[in-house]
mmCIF file of C-alpha atoms in Angstrom:
data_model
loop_
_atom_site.group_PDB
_atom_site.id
_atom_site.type_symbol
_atom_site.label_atom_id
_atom_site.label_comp_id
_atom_site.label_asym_id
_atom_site.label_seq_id
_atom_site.Cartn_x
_atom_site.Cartn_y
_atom_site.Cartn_z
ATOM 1 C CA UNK A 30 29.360 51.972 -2.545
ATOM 2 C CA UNK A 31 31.030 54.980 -0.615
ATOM 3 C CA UNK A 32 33.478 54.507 2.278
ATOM 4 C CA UNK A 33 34.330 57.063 4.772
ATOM 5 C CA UNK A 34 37.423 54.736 5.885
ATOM 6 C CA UNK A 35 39.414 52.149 4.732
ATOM 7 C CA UNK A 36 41.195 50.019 7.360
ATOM 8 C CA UNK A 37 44.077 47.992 5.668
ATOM 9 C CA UNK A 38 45.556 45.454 8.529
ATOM 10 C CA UNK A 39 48.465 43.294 7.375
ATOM 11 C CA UNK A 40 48.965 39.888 9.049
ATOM 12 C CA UNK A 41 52.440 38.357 8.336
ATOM 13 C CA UNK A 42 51.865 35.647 10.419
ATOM 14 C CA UNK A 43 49.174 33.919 7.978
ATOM 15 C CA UNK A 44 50.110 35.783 4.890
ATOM 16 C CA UNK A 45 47.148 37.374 4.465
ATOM 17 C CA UNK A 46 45.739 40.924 4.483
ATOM 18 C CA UNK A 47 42.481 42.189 5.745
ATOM 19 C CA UNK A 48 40.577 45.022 4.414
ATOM 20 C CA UNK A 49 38.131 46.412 6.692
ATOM 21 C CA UNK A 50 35.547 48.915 5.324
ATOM 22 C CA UNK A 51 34.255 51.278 7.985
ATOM 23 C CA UNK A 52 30.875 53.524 6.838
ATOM 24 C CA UNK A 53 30.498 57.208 8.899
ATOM 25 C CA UNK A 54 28.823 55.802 11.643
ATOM 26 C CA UNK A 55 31.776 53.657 12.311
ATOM 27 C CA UNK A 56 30.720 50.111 11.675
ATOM 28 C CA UNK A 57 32.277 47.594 9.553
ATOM 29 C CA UNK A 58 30.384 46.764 6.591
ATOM 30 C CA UNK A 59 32.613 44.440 4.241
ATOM 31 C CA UNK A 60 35.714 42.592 4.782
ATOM 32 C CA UNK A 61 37.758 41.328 2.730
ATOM 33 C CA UNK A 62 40.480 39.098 2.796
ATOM 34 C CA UNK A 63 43.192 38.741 0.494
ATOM 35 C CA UNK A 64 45.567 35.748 0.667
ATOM 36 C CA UNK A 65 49.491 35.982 -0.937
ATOM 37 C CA UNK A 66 50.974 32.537 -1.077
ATOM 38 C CA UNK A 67 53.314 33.700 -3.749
ATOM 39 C CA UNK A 68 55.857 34.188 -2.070
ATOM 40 C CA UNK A 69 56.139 30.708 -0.500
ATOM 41 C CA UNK A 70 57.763 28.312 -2.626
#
């Protein structure tokens, strides 16, 4: 799959980023989340 845009928003408050996949018409059509826990200890 193609995307026009590729929305990366970073959350430091839950350690997580989310990916949001835009196609040309503008709507989201995948998310994805991606959780770091590495660097808690």
């Amino acid at each position: 799959m193609d995307y026009d845009k590729a929305f990366i928003l970073q959350r430091k408050l839950d350690q997580s980023i989310t990916l949001m996949y835009l196609n040309h018409d503008g709507i989201i059509i995948n998310t994805k989340r991606i959780t770091n826990d590495s660097d808690q200890h």
